[in-house]
């Protein structure tokens, strides 16, 4: 479920797909975040940042059109790119 987004529809779909794959492959939140970040660095060029967890606050600055905050199950995922 997407909560907040400043990203193309293509990137949104990719983010959700990569997150779902990461959750299938990994059980540790840090490893899930690392997987998603590396996939986006490869496909959309670095630097991407990814935060995964069940309880966190954030306030970040990001490149325009490069931000998404969503849930996969009970895990919140914040993915964004900085210049």
PDB file of N, CA and C in Angstrom:
ATOM      1  N   UNK A   1       0.838  -1.173   0.000  1.00  0.00           N
ATOM      2  CA  UNK A   1       0.000   0.000   0.000  1.00  0.00           C
ATOM      3  C   UNK A   1       0.892   1.248   0.000  1.00  0.00           C
ATOM      4  N   UNK A   2       0.746   2.073  -1.020  1.00  0.00           N
ATOM      5  CA  UNK A   2       1.549   3.288  -1.142  1.00  0.00           C
ATOM      6  C   UNK A   2       0.935   4.385  -0.274  1.00  0.00           C
ATOM      7  N   UNK A   3       1.766   4.969   0.597  1.00  0.00           N
ATOM      8  CA  UNK A   3       1.313   6.023   1.512  1.00  0.00           C
ATOM      9  C   UNK A   3       1.637   7.421   0.993  1.00  0.00           C
ATOM     10  N   UNK A   4       2.811   7.579   0.384  1.00  0.00           N
ATOM     11  CA  UNK A   4       3.229   8.877  -0.140  1.00  0.00           C
ATOM     12  C   UNK A   4       4.175   8.609  -1.298  1.00  0.00           C
ATOM     13  N   UNK A   5       4.072   9.423  -2.336  1.00  0.00           N
ATOM     14  CA  UNK A   5       4.867   9.119  -3.516  1.00  0.00           C
ATOM     15  C   UNK A   5       5.122  10.362  -4.352  1.00  0.00           C
ATOM     16  N   UNK A   6       6.351  10.510  -4.801  1.00  0.00           N
ATOM     17  CA  UNK A   6       6.746  11.498  -5.798  1.00  0.00           C
ATOM     18  C   UNK A   6       7.667  10.745  -6.752  1.00  0.00           C
ATOM     19  N   UNK A   7       7.051   9.971  -7.671  1.00  0.00           N
ATOM     20  CA  UNK A   7       7.800   9.032  -8.487  1.00  0.00           C
ATOM     21  C   UNK A   7       6.922   8.616  -9.667  1.00  0.00           C
ATOM     22  N   UNK A   8       7.543   8.299 -10.790  1.00  0.00           N
ATOM     23  CA  UNK A   8       6.783   7.839 -11.952  1.00  0.00           C
ATOM     24  C   UNK A   8       6.089   6.517 -11.639  1.00  0.00           C
ATOM     25  N   UNK A   9       5.044   6.234 -12.390  1.00  0.00           N
ATOM     26  CA  UNK A   9       4.310   4.982 -12.193  1.00  0.00           C
ATOM     27  C   UNK A   9       5.214   3.773 -12.430  1.00  0.00           C
ATOM     28  N   UNK A  10       6.089   3.865 -13.416  1.00  0.00           N
ATOM     29  CA  UNK A  10       7.028   2.771 -13.703  1.00  0.00           C
ATOM     30  C   UNK A  10       7.925   2.500 -12.494  1.00  0.00           C
ATOM     31  N   UNK A  11       8.483   3.561 -11.921  1.00  0.00           N
ATOM     32  CA  UNK A  11       9.348   3.398 -10.746  1.00  0.00           C
ATOM     33  C   UNK A  11       8.561   2.876  -9.551  1.00  0.00           C
ATOM     34  N   UNK A  12       7.330   3.338  -9.381  1.00  0.00           N
ATOM     35  CA  UNK A  12       6.492   2.844  -8.283  1.00  0.00           C
ATOM     36  C   UNK A  12       6.326   1.337  -8.374  1.00  0.00           C
ATOM     37  N   UNK A  13       5.982   0.860  -9.562  1.00  0.00           N
ATOM     38  CA  UNK A  13       5.797  -0.581  -9.766  1.00  0.00           C
ATOM     39  C   UNK A  13       7.084  -1.335  -9.483  1.00  0.00           C
ATOM     40  N   UNK A  14       8.199  -0.786  -9.951  1.00  0.00           N
ATOM     41  CA  UNK A  14       9.499  -1.418  -9.721  1.00  0.00           C
ATOM     42  C   UNK A  14       9.820  -1.468  -8.232  1.00  0.00           C
ATOM     43  N   UNK A  15       9.539  -0.401  -7.516  1.00  0.00           N
ATOM     44  CA  UNK A  15       9.809  -0.362  -6.076  1.00  0.00           C
ATOM     45  C   UNK A  15       9.020  -1.437  -5.343  1.00  0.00           C
ATOM     46  N   UNK A  16       7.750  -1.550  -5.652  1.00  0.00           N
ATOM     47  CA  UNK A  16       6.909  -2.552  -4.990  1.00  0.00           C
ATOM     48  C   UNK A  16       7.375  -3.956  -5.348  1.00  0.00           C
ATOM     49  N   UNK A  17       7.681  -4.197  -6.622  1.00  0.00           N
ATOM     50  CA  UNK A  17       8.152  -5.520  -7.045  1.00  0.00           C
ATOM     51  C   UNK A  17       9.461  -5.889  -6.362  1.00  0.00           C
ATOM     52  N   UNK A  18      10.398  -4.954  -6.317  1.00  0.00           N
ATOM     53  CA  UNK A  18      11.690  -5.237  -5.683  1.00  0.00           C
ATOM     54  C   UNK A  18      11.522  -5.460  -4.184  1.00  0.00           C
ATOM     55  N   UNK A  19      10.642  -4.710  -3.561  1.00  0.00           N
ATOM     56  CA  UNK A  19      10.400  -4.882  -2.125  1.00  0.00           C
ATOM     57  C   UNK A  19       9.776  -6.246  -1.844  1.00  0.00           C
ATOM     58  N   UNK A  20       8.812  -6.641  -2.656  1.00  0.00           N
ATOM     59  CA  UNK A  20       8.192  -7.956  -2.472  1.00  0.00           C
ATOM     60  C   UNK A  20       9.223  -9.063  -2.643  1.00  0.00           C
ATOM     61  N   UNK A  21      10.096  -8.914  -3.636  1.00  0.00           N
ATOM     62  CA  UNK A  21      11.172  -9.898  -3.858  1.00  0.00           C
ATOM     63  C   UNK A  21      12.128  -9.911  -2.667  1.00  0.00           C
ATOM     64  N   UNK A  22      12.492  -8.740  -2.169  1.00  0.00           N
ATOM     65  CA  UNK A  22      13.412  -8.648  -1.030  1.00  0.00           C
ATOM     66  C   UNK A  22      12.846  -9.352   0.195  1.00  0.00           C
ATOM     67  N   UNK A  23      11.547  -9.192   0.430  1.00  0.00           N
ATOM     68  CA  UNK A  23      10.897  -9.830   1.584  1.00  0.00           C
ATOM     69  C   UNK A  23      10.875 -11.352   1.418  1.00  0.00           C
ATOM     70  N   UNK A  24      10.764 -11.825   0.178  1.00  0.00           N
ATOM     71  CA  UNK A  24      10.833 -13.270  -0.078  1.00  0.00           C
ATOM     72  C   UNK A  24      12.223 -13.823   0.212  1.00  0.00           C
ATOM     73  N   UNK A  25      13.251 -13.042  -0.126  1.00  0.00           N
ATOM     74  CA  UNK A  25      14.633 -13.513  -0.015  1.00  0.00           C
ATOM     75  C   UNK A  25      15.248 -13.322   1.364  1.00  0.00           C
ATOM     76  N   UNK A  26      14.797 -12.313   2.101  1.00  0.00           N
ATOM     77  CA  UNK A  26      15.454 -11.930   3.353  1.00  0.00           C
ATOM     78  C   UNK A  26      14.446 -11.786   4.488  1.00  0.00           C
ATOM     79  N   UNK A  27      14.935 -11.998   5.708  1.00  0.00           N
ATOM     80  CA  UNK A  27      14.090 -11.826   6.893  1.00  0.00           C
ATOM     81  C   UNK A  27      14.551 -10.657   7.759  1.00  0.00           C
ATOM     82  N   UNK A  28      15.784 -10.218   7.585  1.00  0.00           N
ATOM     83  CA  UNK A  28      16.343  -9.117   8.372  1.00  0.00           C
ATOM     84  C   UNK A  28      16.078  -7.794   7.641  1.00  0.00           C
ATOM     85  N   UNK A  29      15.542  -6.818   8.355  1.00  0.00           N
ATOM     86  CA  UNK A  29      15.167  -5.538   7.746  1.00  0.00           C
ATOM     87  C   UNK A  29      16.334  -4.862   7.036  1.00  0.00           C
ATOM     88  N   UNK A  30      17.520  -4.906   7.627  1.00  0.00           N
ATOM     89  CA  UNK A  30      18.707  -4.299   7.016  1.00  0.00           C
ATOM     90  C   UNK A  30      19.007  -4.941   5.662  1.00  0.00           C
ATOM     91  N   UNK A  31      18.853  -6.254   5.579  1.00  0.00           N
ATOM     92  CA  UNK A  31      19.113  -6.964   4.326  1.00  0.00           C
ATOM     93  C   UNK A  31      18.055  -6.648   3.267  1.00  0.00           C
ATOM     94  N   UNK A  32      16.819  -6.472   3.697  1.00  0.00           N
ATOM     95  CA  UNK A  32      15.743  -6.077   2.781  1.00  0.00           C
ATOM     96  C   UNK A  32      16.049  -4.694   2.207  1.00  0.00           C
ATOM     97  N   UNK A  33      16.427  -3.761   3.073  1.00  0.00           N
ATOM     98  CA  UNK A  33      16.763  -2.401   2.637  1.00  0.00           C
ATOM     99  C   UNK A  33      17.950  -2.413   1.679  1.00  0.00           C
ATOM    100  N   UNK A  34      18.963  -3.196   1.997  1.00  0.00           N
ATOM    101  CA  UNK A  34      20.157  -3.272   1.151  1.00  0.00           C
ATOM    102  C   UNK A  34      19.806  -3.811  -0.237  1.00  0.00           C
ATOM    103  N   UNK A  35      18.982  -4.837  -0.285  1.00  0.00           N
ATOM    104  CA  UNK A  35      18.576  -5.429  -1.566  1.00  0.00           C
ATOM    105  C   UNK A  35      17.859  -4.394  -2.442  1.00  0.00           C
ATOM    106  N   UNK A  36      16.883  -3.703  -1.867  1.00  0.00           N
ATOM    107  CA  UNK A  36      16.112  -2.715  -2.628  1.00  0.00           C
ATOM    108  C   UNK A  36      17.018  -1.583  -3.104  1.00  0.00           C
ATOM    109  N   UNK A  37      17.855  -1.075  -2.217  1.00  0.00           N
ATOM    110  CA  UNK A  37      18.778   0.017  -2.554  1.00  0.00           C
ATOM    111  C   UNK A  37      19.689  -0.377  -3.710  1.00  0.00           C
ATOM    112  N   UNK A  38      20.269  -1.574  -3.641  1.00  0.00           N
ATOM    113  CA  UNK A  38      21.195  -2.012  -4.690  1.00  0.00           C
ATOM    114  C   UNK A  38      20.485  -2.181  -6.031  1.00  0.00           C
ATOM    115  N   UNK A  39      19.254  -2.686  -6.011  1.00  0.00           N
ATOM    116  CA  UNK A  39      18.499  -2.842  -7.256  1.00  0.00           C
ATOM    117  C   UNK A  39      18.223  -1.480  -7.894  1.00  0.00           C
ATOM    118  N   UNK A  40      17.877  -0.490  -7.072  1.00  0.00           N
ATOM    119  CA  UNK A  40      17.595   0.845  -7.612  1.00  0.00           C
ATOM    120  C   UNK A  40      18.873   1.559  -8.030  1.00  0.00           C
ATOM    121  N   UNK A  41      19.971   1.348  -7.316  1.00  0.00           N
ATOM    122  CA  UNK A  41      21.251   1.911  -7.751  1.00  0.00           C
ATOM    123  C   UNK A  41      21.614   1.389  -9.140  1.00  0.00           C
ATOM    124  N   UNK A  42      21.402   0.098  -9.368  1.00  0.00           N
ATOM    125  CA  UNK A  42      21.727  -0.506 -10.671  1.00  0.00           C
ATOM    126  C   UNK A  42      20.830   0.029 -11.782  1.00  0.00           C
ATOM    127  N   UNK A  43      19.544   0.052 -11.526  1.00  0.00           N
ATOM    128  CA  UNK A  43      18.589   0.394 -12.585  1.00  0.00           C
ATOM    129  C   UNK A  43      18.457   1.895 -12.823  1.00  0.00           C
ATOM    130  N   UNK A  44      18.518   2.692 -11.755  1.00  0.00           N
ATOM    131  CA  UNK A  44      18.242   4.126 -11.874  1.00  0.00           C
ATOM    132  C   UNK A  44      19.419   5.012 -11.461  1.00  0.00           C
ATOM    133  N   UNK A  45      20.589   4.450 -11.311  1.00  0.00           N
ATOM    134  CA  UNK A  45      21.841   5.116 -10.932  1.00  0.00           C
ATOM    135  C   UNK A  45      21.802   5.654  -9.494  1.00  0.00           C
ATOM    136  N   UNK A  46      22.937   5.539  -8.797  1.00  0.00           N
ATOM    137  CA  UNK A  46      23.006   5.952  -7.385  1.00  0.00           C
ATOM    138  C   UNK A  46      23.038   7.476  -7.233  1.00  0.00           C
ATOM    139  N   UNK A  47      22.878   7.942  -6.006  1.00  0.00           N
ATOM    140  CA  UNK A  47      22.717   7.205  -4.746  1.00  0.00           C
ATOM    141  C   UNK A  47      21.255   7.132  -4.281  1.00  0.00           C
ATOM    142  N   UNK A  48      20.770   5.925  -4.087  1.00  0.00           N
ATOM    143  CA  UNK A  48      19.454   5.679  -3.497  1.00  0.00           C
ATOM    144  C   UNK A  48      19.638   5.333  -2.032  1.00  0.00           C
ATOM    145  N   UNK A  49      18.631   5.605  -1.234  1.00  0.00           N
ATOM    146  CA  UNK A  49      18.636   5.293   0.193  1.00  0.00           C
ATOM    147  C   UNK A  49      17.346   4.557   0.506  1.00  0.00           C
ATOM    148  N   UNK A  50      17.441   3.556   1.374  1.00  0.00           N
ATOM    149  CA  UNK A  50      16.264   2.760   1.702  1.00  0.00           C
ATOM    150  C   UNK A  50      16.230   2.489   3.198  1.00  0.00           C
ATOM    151  N   UNK A  51      15.081   2.718   3.793  1.00  0.00           N
ATOM    152  CA  UNK A  51      14.855   2.458   5.213  1.00  0.00           C
ATOM    153  C   UNK A  51      13.672   1.509   5.309  1.00  0.00           C
ATOM    154  N   UNK A  52      13.839   0.448   6.087  1.00  0.00           N
ATOM    155  CA  UNK A  52      12.794  -0.565   6.239  1.00  0.00           C
ATOM    156  C   UNK A  52      12.569  -0.812   7.719  1.00  0.00           C
ATOM    157  N   UNK A  53      11.323  -0.860   8.143  1.00  0.00           N
ATOM    158  CA  UNK A  53      11.045  -1.151   9.547  1.00  0.00           C
ATOM    159  C   UNK A  53       9.566  -1.094   9.860  1.00  0.00           C
ATOM    160  N   UNK A  54       9.251  -1.378  11.111  1.00  0.00           N
ATOM    161  CA  UNK A  54       7.868  -1.358  11.553  1.00  0.00           C
ATOM    162  C   UNK A  54       7.526  -0.107  12.348  1.00  0.00           C
ATOM    163  N   UNK A  55       8.547   0.630  12.791  1.00  0.00           N
ATOM    164  CA  UNK A  55       8.282   1.803  13.614  1.00  0.00           C
ATOM    165  C   UNK A  55       9.437   2.789  13.484  1.00  0.00           C
ATOM    166  N   UNK A  56       9.278   3.790  12.632  1.00  0.00           N
ATOM    167  CA  UNK A  56      10.309   4.818  12.507  1.00  0.00           C
ATOM    168  C   UNK A  56       9.679   6.113  12.006  1.00  0.00           C
ATOM    169  N   UNK A  57      10.324   7.191  12.329  1.00  0.00           N
ATOM    170  CA  UNK A  57       9.934   8.487  11.804  1.00  0.00           C
ATOM    171  C   UNK A  57      11.010   8.955  10.845  1.00  0.00           C
ATOM    172  N   UNK A  58      10.663   9.856   9.965  1.00  0.00           N
ATOM    173  CA  UNK A  58      11.666  10.355   9.030  1.00  0.00           C
ATOM    174  C   UNK A  58      11.269  11.735   8.513  1.00  0.00           C
ATOM    175  N   UNK A  59      12.270  12.446   8.079  1.00  0.00           N
ATOM    176  CA  UNK A  59      12.080  13.721   7.400  1.00  0.00           C
ATOM    177  C   UNK A  59      13.289  13.869   6.493  1.00  0.00           C
ATOM    178  N   UNK A  60      13.103  13.662   5.196  1.00  0.00           N
ATOM    179  CA  UNK A  60      14.239  13.605   4.281  1.00  0.00           C
ATOM    180  C   UNK A  60      14.065  14.591   3.135  1.00  0.00           C
ATOM    181  N   UNK A  61      15.190  14.974   2.556  1.00  0.00           N
ATOM    182  CA  UNK A  61      15.209  15.756   1.329  1.00  0.00           C
ATOM    183  C   UNK A  61      15.580  14.805   0.205  1.00  0.00           C
ATOM    184  N   UNK A  62      14.843  14.885  -0.901  1.00  0.00           N
ATOM    185  CA  UNK A  62      15.079  13.952  -2.000  1.00  0.00           C
ATOM    186  C   UNK A  62      15.028  14.690  -3.327  1.00  0.00           C
ATOM    187  N   UNK A  63      15.581  14.052  -4.352  1.00  0.00           N
ATOM    188  CA  UNK A  63      15.459  14.591  -5.698  1.00  0.00           C
ATOM    189  C   UNK A  63      13.994  14.557  -6.109  1.00  0.00           C
ATOM    190  N   UNK A  64      13.586  15.535  -6.857  1.00  0.00           N
ATOM    191  CA  UNK A  64      12.222  15.560  -7.373  1.00  0.00           C
ATOM    192  C   UNK A  64      11.951  14.293  -8.183  1.00  0.00           C
ATOM    193  N   UNK A  65      10.778  13.717  -7.994  1.00  0.00           N
ATOM    194  CA  UNK A  65      10.344  12.505  -8.703  1.00  0.00           C
ATOM    195  C   UNK A  65      11.130  11.253  -8.323  1.00  0.00           C
ATOM    196  N   UNK A  66      11.704  11.234  -7.138  1.00  0.00           N
ATOM    197  CA  UNK A  66      12.500  10.085  -6.702  1.00  0.00           C
ATOM    198  C   UNK A  66      12.245   9.758  -5.229  1.00  0.00           C
ATOM    199  N   UNK A  67      10.985   9.577  -4.862  1.00  0.00           N
ATOM    200  CA  UNK A  67      10.627   9.300  -3.471  1.00  0.00           C
ATOM    201  C   UNK A  67       9.379   8.433  -3.421  1.00  0.00           C
ATOM    202  N   UNK A  68       9.411   7.413  -2.542  1.00  0.00           N
ATOM    203  CA  UNK A  68       8.218   6.612  -2.302  1.00  0.00           C
ATOM    204  C   UNK A  68       8.250   6.080  -0.868  1.00  0.00           C
ATOM    205  N   UNK A  69       7.083   6.075  -0.253  1.00  0.00           N
ATOM    206  CA  UNK A  69       6.901   5.521   1.088  1.00  0.00           C
ATOM    207  C   UNK A  69       5.703   4.588   1.004  1.00  0.00           C
ATOM    208  N   UNK A  70       5.922   3.301   1.298  1.00  0.00           N
ATOM    209  CA  UNK A  70       4.861   2.323   1.127  1.00  0.00           C
ATOM    210  C   UNK A  70       5.040   1.154   2.089  1.00  0.00           C
ATOM    211  N   UNK A  71       4.055   0.289   2.115  1.00  0.00           N
ATOM    212  CA  UNK A  71       4.081  -0.899   2.969  1.00  0.00           C
ATOM    213  C   UNK A  71       4.040  -2.162   2.126  1.00  0.00           C
ATOM    214  N   UNK A  72       4.794  -3.152   2.568  1.00  0.00           N
ATOM    215  CA  UNK A  72       4.665  -4.528   2.099  1.00  0.00           C
ATOM    216  C   UNK A  72       4.366  -5.327   3.357  1.00  0.00           C
ATOM    217  N   UNK A  73       3.149  -5.808   3.475  1.00  0.00           N
ATOM    218  CA  UNK A  73       2.733  -6.449   4.717  1.00  0.00           C
ATOM    219  C   UNK A  73       2.784  -5.431   5.840  1.00  0.00           C
ATOM    220  N   UNK A  74       3.469  -5.785   6.930  1.00  0.00           N
ATOM    221  CA  UNK A  74       3.573  -4.866   8.066  1.00  0.00           C
ATOM    222  C   UNK A  74       4.876  -4.067   8.059  1.00  0.00           C
ATOM    223  N   UNK A  75       5.658  -4.177   6.985  1.00  0.00           N
ATOM    224  CA  UNK A  75       6.920  -3.452   6.889  1.00  0.00           C
ATOM    225  C   UNK A  75       6.746  -2.153   6.107  1.00  0.00           C
ATOM    226  N   UNK A  76       7.146  -1.056   6.719  1.00  0.00           N
ATOM    227  CA  UNK A  76       7.169   0.232   6.026  1.00  0.00           C
ATOM    228  C   UNK A  76       8.485   0.337   5.266  1.00  0.00           C
ATOM    229  N   UNK A  77       8.416   0.887   4.059  1.00  0.00           N
ATOM    230  CA  UNK A  77       9.607   1.036   3.226  1.00  0.00           C
ATOM    231  C   UNK A  77       9.661   2.469   2.716  1.00  0.00           C
ATOM    232  N   UNK A  78      10.777   3.113   2.986  1.00  0.00           N
ATOM    233  CA  UNK A  78      11.035   4.469   2.516  1.00  0.00           C
ATOM    234  C   UNK A  78      12.209   4.380   1.553  1.00  0.00           C
ATOM    235  N   UNK A  79      11.998   4.781   0.314  1.00  0.00           N
ATOM    236  CA  UNK A  79      13.022   4.699  -0.724  1.00  0.00           C
ATOM    237  C   UNK A  79      13.108   6.057  -1.403  1.00  0.00           C
ATOM    238  N   UNK A  80      14.326   6.614  -1.466  1.00  0.00           N
ATOM    239  CA  UNK A  80      14.478   7.929  -2.078  1.00  0.00           C
ATOM    240  C   UNK A  80      15.889   8.109  -2.606  1.00  0.00           C
ATOM    241  N   UNK A  81      16.019   9.039  -3.533  1.00  0.00           N
ATOM    242  CA  UNK A  81      17.312   9.341  -4.139  1.00  0.00           C
ATOM    243  C   UNK A  81      17.723  10.757  -3.771  1.00  0.00           C
ATOM    244  N   UNK A  82      19.023  10.921  -3.530  1.00  0.00           N
ATOM    245  CA  UNK A  82      19.576  12.252  -3.277  1.00  0.00           C
ATOM    246  C   UNK A  82      20.615  12.567  -4.340  1.00  0.00           C
ATOM    247  N   UNK A  83      20.888  13.844  -4.510  1.00  0.00           N
ATOM    248  CA  UNK A  83      21.847  14.287  -5.523  1.00  0.00           C
ATOM    249  C   UNK A  83      23.225  14.103  -5.032  1.00  0.00           C
TER     250      UNK A  83
END
